[in-house]
Coordinates of C-alpha atoms in Angstrom, one line a residue:
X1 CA -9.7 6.3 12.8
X2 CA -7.6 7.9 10.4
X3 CA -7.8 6.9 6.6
X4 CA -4.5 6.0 5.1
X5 CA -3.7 5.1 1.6
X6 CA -0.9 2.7 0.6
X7 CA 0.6 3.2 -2.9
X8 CA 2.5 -0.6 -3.9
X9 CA 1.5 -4.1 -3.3
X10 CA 4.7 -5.5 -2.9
X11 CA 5.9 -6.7 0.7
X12 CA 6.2 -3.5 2.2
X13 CA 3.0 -2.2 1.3
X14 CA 1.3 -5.5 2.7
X15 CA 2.9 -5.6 5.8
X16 CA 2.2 -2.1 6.5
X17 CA -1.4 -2.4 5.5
X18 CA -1.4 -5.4 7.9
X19 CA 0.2 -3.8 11.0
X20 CA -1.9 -1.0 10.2
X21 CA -5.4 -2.8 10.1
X22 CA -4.6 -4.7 13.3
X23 CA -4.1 -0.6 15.0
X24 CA -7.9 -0.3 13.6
X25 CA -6.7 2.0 10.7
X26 CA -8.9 2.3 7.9
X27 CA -6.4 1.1 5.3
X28 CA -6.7 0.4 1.3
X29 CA -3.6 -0.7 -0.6
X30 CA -3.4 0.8 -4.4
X31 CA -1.7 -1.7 -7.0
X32 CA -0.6 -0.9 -10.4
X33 CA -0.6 -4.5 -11.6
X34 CA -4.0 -5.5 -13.0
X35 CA -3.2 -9.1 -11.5
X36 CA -0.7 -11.1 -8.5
X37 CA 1.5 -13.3 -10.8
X38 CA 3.7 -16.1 -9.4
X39 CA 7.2 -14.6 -10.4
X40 CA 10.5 -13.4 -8.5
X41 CA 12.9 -15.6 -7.2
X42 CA 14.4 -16.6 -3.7
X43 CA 15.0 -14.0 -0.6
X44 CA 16.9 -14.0 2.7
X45 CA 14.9 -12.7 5.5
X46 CA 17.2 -12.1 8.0
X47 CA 16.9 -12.7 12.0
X48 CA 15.9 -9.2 12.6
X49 CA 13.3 -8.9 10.0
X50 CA 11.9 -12.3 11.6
X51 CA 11.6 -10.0 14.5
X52 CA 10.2 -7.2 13.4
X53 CA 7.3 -10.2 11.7
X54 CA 6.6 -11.3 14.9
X55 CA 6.0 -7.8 16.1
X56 CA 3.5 -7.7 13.1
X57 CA 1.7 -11.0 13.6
X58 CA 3.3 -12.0 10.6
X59 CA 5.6 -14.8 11.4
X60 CA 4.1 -17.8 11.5
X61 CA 2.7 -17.4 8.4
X62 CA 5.8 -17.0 6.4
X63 CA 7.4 -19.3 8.4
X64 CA 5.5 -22.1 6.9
X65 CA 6.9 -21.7 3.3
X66 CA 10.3 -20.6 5.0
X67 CA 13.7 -22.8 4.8
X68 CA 15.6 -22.0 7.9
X69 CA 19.5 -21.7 7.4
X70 CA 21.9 -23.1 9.2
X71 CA 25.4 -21.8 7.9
X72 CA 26.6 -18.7 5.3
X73 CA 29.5 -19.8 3.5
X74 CA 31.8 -17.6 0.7
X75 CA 34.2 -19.5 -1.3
X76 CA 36.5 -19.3 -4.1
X77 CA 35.1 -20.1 -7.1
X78 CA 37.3 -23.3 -6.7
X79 CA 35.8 -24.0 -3.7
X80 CA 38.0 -23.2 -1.1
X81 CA 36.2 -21.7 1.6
X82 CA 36.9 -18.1 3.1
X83 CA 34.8 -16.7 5.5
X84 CA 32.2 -18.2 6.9
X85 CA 28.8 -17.1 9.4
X86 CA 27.1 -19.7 11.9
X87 CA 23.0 -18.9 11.8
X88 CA 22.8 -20.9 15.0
X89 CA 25.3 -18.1 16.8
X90 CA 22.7 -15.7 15.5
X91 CA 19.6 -17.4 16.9
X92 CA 21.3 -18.5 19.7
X93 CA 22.1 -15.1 20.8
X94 CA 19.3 -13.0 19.0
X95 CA 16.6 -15.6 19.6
X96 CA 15.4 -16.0 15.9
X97 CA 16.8 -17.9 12.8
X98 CA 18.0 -16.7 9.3
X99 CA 15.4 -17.9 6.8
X100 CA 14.7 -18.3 2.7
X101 CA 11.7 -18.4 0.9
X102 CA 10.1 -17.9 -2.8
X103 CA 9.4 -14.5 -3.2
X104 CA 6.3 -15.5 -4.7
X105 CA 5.4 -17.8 -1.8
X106 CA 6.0 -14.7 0.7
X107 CA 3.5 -12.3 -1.3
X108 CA 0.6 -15.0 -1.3
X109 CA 1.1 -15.2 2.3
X110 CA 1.2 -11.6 3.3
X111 CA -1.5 -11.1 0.8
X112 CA -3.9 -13.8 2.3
X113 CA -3.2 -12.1 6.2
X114 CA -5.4 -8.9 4.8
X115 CA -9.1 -8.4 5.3
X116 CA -10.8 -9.0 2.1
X117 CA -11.5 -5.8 -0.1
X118 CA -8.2 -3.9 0.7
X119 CA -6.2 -4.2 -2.4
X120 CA -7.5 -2.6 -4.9
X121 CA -5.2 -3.5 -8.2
X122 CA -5.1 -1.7 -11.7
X123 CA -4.8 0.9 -9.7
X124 CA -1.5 3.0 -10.9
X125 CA -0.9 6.5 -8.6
X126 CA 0.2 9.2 -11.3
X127 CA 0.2 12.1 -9.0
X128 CA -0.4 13.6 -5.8
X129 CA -1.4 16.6 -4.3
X130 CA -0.7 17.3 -1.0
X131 CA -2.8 19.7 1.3
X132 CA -3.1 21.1 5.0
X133 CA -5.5 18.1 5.8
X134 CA -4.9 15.3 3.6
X135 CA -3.1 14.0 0.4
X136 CA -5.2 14.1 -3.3
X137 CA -4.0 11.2 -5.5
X138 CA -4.9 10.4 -9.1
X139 CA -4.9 7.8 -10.4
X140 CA -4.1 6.8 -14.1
X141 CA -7.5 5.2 -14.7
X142 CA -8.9 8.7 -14.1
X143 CA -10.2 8.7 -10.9
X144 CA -9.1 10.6 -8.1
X145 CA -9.5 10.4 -4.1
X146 CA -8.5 11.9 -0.8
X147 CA -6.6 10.6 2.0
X148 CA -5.9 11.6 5.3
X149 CA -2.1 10.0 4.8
X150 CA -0.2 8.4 1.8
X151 CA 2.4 5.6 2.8
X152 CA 4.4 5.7 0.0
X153 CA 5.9 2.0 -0.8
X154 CA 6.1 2.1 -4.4
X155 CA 8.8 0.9 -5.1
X156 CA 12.9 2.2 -6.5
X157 CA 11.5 4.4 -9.2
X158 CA 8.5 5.8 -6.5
X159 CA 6.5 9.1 -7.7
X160 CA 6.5 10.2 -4.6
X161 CA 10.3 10.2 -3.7
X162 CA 10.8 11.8 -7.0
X163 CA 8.9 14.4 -6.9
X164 CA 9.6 15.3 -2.7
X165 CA 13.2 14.5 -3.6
X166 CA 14.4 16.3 -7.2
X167 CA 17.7 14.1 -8.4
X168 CA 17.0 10.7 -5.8
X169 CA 17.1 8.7 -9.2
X170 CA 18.3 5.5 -8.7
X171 CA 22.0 4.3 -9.2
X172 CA 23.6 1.4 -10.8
X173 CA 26.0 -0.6 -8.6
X174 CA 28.5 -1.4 -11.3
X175 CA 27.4 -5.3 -11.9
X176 CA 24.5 -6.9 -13.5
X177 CA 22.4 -10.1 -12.2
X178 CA 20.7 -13.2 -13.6
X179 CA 18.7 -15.4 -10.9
X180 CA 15.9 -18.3 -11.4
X181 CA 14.8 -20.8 -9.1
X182 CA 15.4 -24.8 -9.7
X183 CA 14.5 -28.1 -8.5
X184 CA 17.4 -29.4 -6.7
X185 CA 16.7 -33.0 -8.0
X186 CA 20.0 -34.8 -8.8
X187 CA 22.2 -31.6 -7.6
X188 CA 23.9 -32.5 -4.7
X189 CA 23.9 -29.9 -2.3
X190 CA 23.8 -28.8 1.8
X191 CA 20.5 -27.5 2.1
X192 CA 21.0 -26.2 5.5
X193 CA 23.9 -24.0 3.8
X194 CA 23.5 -20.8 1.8
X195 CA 26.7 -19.8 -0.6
X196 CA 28.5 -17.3 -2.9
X197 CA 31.7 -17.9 -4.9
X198 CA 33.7 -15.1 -5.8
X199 CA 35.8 -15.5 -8.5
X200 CA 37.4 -13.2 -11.2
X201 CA 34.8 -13.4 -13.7
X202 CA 31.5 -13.0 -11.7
X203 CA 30.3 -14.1 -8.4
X204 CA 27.7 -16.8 -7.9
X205 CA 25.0 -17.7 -5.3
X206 CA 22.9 -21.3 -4.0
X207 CA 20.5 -20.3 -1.8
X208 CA 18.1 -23.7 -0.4
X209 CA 14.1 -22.7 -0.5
X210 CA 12.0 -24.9 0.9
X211 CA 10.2 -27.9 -1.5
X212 CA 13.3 -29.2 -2.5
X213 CA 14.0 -26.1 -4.3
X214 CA 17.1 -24.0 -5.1
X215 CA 17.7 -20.0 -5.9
X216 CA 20.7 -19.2 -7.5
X217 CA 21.8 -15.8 -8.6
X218 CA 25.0 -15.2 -10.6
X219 CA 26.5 -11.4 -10.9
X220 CA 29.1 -10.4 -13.3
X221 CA 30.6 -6.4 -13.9
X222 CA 29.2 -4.6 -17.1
X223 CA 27.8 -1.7 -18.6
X224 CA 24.6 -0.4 -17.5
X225 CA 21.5 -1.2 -19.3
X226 CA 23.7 -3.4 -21.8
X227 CA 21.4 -4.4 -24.2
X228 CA 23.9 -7.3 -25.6
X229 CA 24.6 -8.4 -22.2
X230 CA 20.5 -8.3 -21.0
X231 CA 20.3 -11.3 -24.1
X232 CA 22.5 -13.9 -22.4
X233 CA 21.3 -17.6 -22.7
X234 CA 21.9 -20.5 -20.4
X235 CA 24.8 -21.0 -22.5
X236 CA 26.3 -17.8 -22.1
X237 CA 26.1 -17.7 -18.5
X238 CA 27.6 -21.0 -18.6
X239 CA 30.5 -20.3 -20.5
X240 CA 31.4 -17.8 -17.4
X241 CA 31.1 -19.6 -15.1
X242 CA 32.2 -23.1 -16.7
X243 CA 35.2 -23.2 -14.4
X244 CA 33.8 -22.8 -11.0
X245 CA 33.1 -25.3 -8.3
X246 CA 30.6 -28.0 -8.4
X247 CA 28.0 -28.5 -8.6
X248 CA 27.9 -24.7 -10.5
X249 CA 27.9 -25.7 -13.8
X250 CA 25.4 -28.2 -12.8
X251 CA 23.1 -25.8 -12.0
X252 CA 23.5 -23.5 -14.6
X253 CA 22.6 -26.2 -17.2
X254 CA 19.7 -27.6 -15.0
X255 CA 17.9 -24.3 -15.7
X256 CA 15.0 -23.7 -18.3
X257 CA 16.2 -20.4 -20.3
X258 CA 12.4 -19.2 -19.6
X259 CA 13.0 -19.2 -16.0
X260 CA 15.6 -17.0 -16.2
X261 CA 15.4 -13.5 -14.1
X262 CA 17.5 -10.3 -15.5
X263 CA 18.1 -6.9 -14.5
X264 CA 21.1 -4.3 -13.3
X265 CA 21.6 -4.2 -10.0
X266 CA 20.4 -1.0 -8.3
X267 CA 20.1 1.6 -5.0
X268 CA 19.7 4.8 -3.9
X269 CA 22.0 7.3 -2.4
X270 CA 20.6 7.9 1.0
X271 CA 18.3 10.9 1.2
X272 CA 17.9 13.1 3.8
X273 CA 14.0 12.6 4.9
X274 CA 11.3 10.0 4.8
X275 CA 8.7 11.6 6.0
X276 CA 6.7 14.4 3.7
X277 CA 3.9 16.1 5.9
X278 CA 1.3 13.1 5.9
X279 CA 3.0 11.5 3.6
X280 CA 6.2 8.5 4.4
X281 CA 8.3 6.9 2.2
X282 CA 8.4 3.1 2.8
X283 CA 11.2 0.1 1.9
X284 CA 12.6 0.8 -1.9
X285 CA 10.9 3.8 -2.1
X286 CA 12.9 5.4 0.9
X287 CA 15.9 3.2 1.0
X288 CA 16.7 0.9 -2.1
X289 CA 20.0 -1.0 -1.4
X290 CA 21.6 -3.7 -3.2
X291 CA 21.4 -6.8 -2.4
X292 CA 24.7 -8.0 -0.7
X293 CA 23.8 -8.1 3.2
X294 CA 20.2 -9.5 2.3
X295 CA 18.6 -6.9 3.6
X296 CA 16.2 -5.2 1.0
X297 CA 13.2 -7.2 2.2
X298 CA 14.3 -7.1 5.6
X299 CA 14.2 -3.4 6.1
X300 CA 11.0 -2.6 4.3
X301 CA 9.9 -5.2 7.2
X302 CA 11.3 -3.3 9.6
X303 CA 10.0 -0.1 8.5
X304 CA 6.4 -1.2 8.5
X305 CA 6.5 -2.1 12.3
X306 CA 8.0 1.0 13.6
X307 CA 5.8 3.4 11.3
X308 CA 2.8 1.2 12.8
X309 CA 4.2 1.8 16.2
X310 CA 4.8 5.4 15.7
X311 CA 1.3 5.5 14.6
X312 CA 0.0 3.8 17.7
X313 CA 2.2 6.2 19.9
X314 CA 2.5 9.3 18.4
X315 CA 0.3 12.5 19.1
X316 CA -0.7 12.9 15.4
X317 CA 0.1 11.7 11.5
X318 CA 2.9 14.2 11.1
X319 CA 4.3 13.5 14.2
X320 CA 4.2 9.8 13.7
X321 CA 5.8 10.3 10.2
X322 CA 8.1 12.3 11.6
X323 CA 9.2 10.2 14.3
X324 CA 9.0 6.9 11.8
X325 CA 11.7 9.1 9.8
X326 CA 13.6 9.7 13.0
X327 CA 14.2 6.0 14.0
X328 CA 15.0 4.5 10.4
X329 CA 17.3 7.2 8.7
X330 CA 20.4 6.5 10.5
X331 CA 20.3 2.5 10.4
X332 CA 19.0 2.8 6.8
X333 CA 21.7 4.7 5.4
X334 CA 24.5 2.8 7.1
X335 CA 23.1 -0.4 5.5
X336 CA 23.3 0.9 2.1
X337 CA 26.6 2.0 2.4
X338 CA 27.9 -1.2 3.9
X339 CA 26.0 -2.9 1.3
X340 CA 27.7 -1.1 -1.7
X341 CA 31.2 -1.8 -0.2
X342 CA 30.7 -5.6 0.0
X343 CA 29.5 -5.4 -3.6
X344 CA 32.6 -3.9 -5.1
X345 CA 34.8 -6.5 -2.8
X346 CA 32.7 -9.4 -4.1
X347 CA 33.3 -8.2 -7.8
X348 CA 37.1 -7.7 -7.8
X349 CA 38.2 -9.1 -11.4
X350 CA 41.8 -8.7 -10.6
X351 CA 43.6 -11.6 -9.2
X352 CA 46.0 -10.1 -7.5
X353 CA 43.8 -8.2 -5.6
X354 CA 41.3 -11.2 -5.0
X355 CA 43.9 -13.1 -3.6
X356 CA 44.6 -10.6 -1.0
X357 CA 40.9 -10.2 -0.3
X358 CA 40.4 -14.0 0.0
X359 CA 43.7 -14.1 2.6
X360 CA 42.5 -11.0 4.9
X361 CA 38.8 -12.2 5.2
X362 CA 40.1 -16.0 6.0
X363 CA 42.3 -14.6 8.6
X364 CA 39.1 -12.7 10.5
X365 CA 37.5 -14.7 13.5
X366 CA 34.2 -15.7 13.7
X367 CA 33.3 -14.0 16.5
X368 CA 34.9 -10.7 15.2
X369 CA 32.9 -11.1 11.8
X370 CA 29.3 -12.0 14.1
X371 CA 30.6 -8.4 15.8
X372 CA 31.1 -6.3 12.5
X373 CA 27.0 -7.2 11.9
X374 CA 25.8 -7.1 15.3
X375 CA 24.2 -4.0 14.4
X376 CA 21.8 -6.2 11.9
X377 CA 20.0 -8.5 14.4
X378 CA 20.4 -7.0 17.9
X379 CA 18.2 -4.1 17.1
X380 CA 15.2 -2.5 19.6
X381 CA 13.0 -0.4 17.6
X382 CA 10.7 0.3 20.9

């Protein structure tokens, strides 16, 4: 069986090593971090990337640090609701739930699902040569080996894609993000109910994890890499967002300044091709999108079941990168263009124009809004 080297320990390059090793592949996963460290925040896996874990073998293992969701809510940041999705009409019709869980908590799981000696870490892919028969990759400790196929999930700022791709450098979204994960302890809150509030100065999420735990994320317009803004304390972030709903504020000051996640918010312009000879672009690396349908980790999910599938079906390496390219370009691209559009209506500072917003999506049924993302959950990738 073929030997196939994964480049990034992050969830798409475990799954893929996973669904990989359980075709018989002959697998090893190269990490730049010299150690695992319990960071990140909360995530949405969506009903479709539950899917595509159970395709894995995958599933019941996240499942057990997963909070399943009951209800999507957007408000105003006064708390007037205005469009709203029911998670039971997705698993009622999709047959699978909408879920949250620690990002930390998901990497320990998929880490623990791999046979013992296939990560190698401190292990940072600097180049990569790639020939009629296989892929040479070095490696910044010196050494150098030979592959018979690179999967290529390292990440938004990837070698790979920027070398195959000249220009695919990543793009800022026009708004910047703080996030940290809480105890809920006194904060009252529905913790079968994720939310955002879009006001004029920012927009701000509650996401329930499970352990009596909440992920919050707040997202305000600015500069990229503002170096003034990238300093904000607790207090600053509070004096933003002072006047929204309860329990907001409450939440803001219940957070530990150390606990505090920053960065700009990110994607890619699509590209045109995933797959490089024997070697495929995976999740971020391929497809970085921003975060507004709550589908990063859910396609990198995805990706790793149909490019084991191709694998498993497919003549040949190439033609299973080929065809892996094949089924995920299309959906892909469309979800990081829908993704950017929600972003710059959930960031609308002018009131005028929010209040128009807030009317029109108020005014949409249910049933028309479960039919807008259909194209998420009800998805055959056979």
């Amino acid at each position: 069986m073929a030997k196939i080297t994964i480049i990034g320990g992050g969830i798409g390059g475990l799954c893929t090593a996973y669904a990989l090793q359980q075709r018989g592949y002959n697998v090893t996963l190269c990490e730049g971090a010299g150690t695992y460290q319990s960071l990140g925040a909360g995530l949405g896996i969506g009903a479709n990337a539950l899917k595509a874990l159970e395709k894995i073998g995958l599933k019941q293992q996240v499942m057990e640090h997963s909070k399943v969701l009951r209800k999507m809510i957007i408000m105003s940041d006064q708390g007037k609701p205005i469009t709203e999705t029911d998670s039971l009409m997705v698993s009622e019709r999709f047959g699978t739930d909408n879920v949250t869980i620690h990002r930390a908590d998901l990497l320990l799981a998929l880490r623990n699902a791999l046979k013992p000696g296939t990560i190698v870490l401190n292990k940072r892919c600097v180049d990569f040569v790639q020939e009629q028969n296989g892929v040479t990759l070095s490696f910044e400790d010196g050494e150098t080996i030979s592959s018979d196929a690179v999967v290529a999930a390292d990440g938004i700022n990837s070698i790979f894609r920027r070398k195959l791709v000249p220009g695919s450098t990543p793009r800022y979204a026009g708004y910047t993000c703080w996030r940290a994960v809480i105890p809920v302890n006194d904060i009252v809150i529905d913790d079968l109910v994720a939310t955002e509030t879009w006001g004029p100065s920012g927009r701000f999420g509650i996401v329930p994890l499970a352990g009596g735990k909440i992920y919050w994320f707040a997202c305000v317009k600015a500069k990229a890499r503002d170096s003034r803004i990238a300093k904000y304390s607790i207090t600053d972030l509070l004096s933003i967002f002072n006047d929204f709903h309860r329990p907001i504020p409450q939440i803001i000051q219940a957070t530990d300044q150390e606990s505090l996640i920053h960065n700009d918010i990110l994607d890619i312009k699509p590209i045109q091709h995933y797959a490089f000879g024997r070697i495929a672009l995976l999740g971020d690396a391929a497809h970085a999108t921003t975060p507004n349908l709550g589908q990063g980790a859910g396609q990198t999910m995805e990706d790793a079941y149909v490019l084991a599938r191709c694998l498993e079906t497919a003549g040949d390496l190439v033609m299973a990168f080929k065809e892996y390219e094949r089924k995920r370009l299309g959906r892909t691209k469309k979800i990081i263009k829908m993704s950017n559009q929600i972003g710059r209506i959930a960031q609308l500072e002018n009131k005028g124009l929010i209040l128009l917003r807030n009317f029109v999506l108020n005014k949409v049924p249910p049933t028309a809004n479960m039919k807008r993302f259909e194209f998420l959950y009800d998805v055959d990738w056979d």
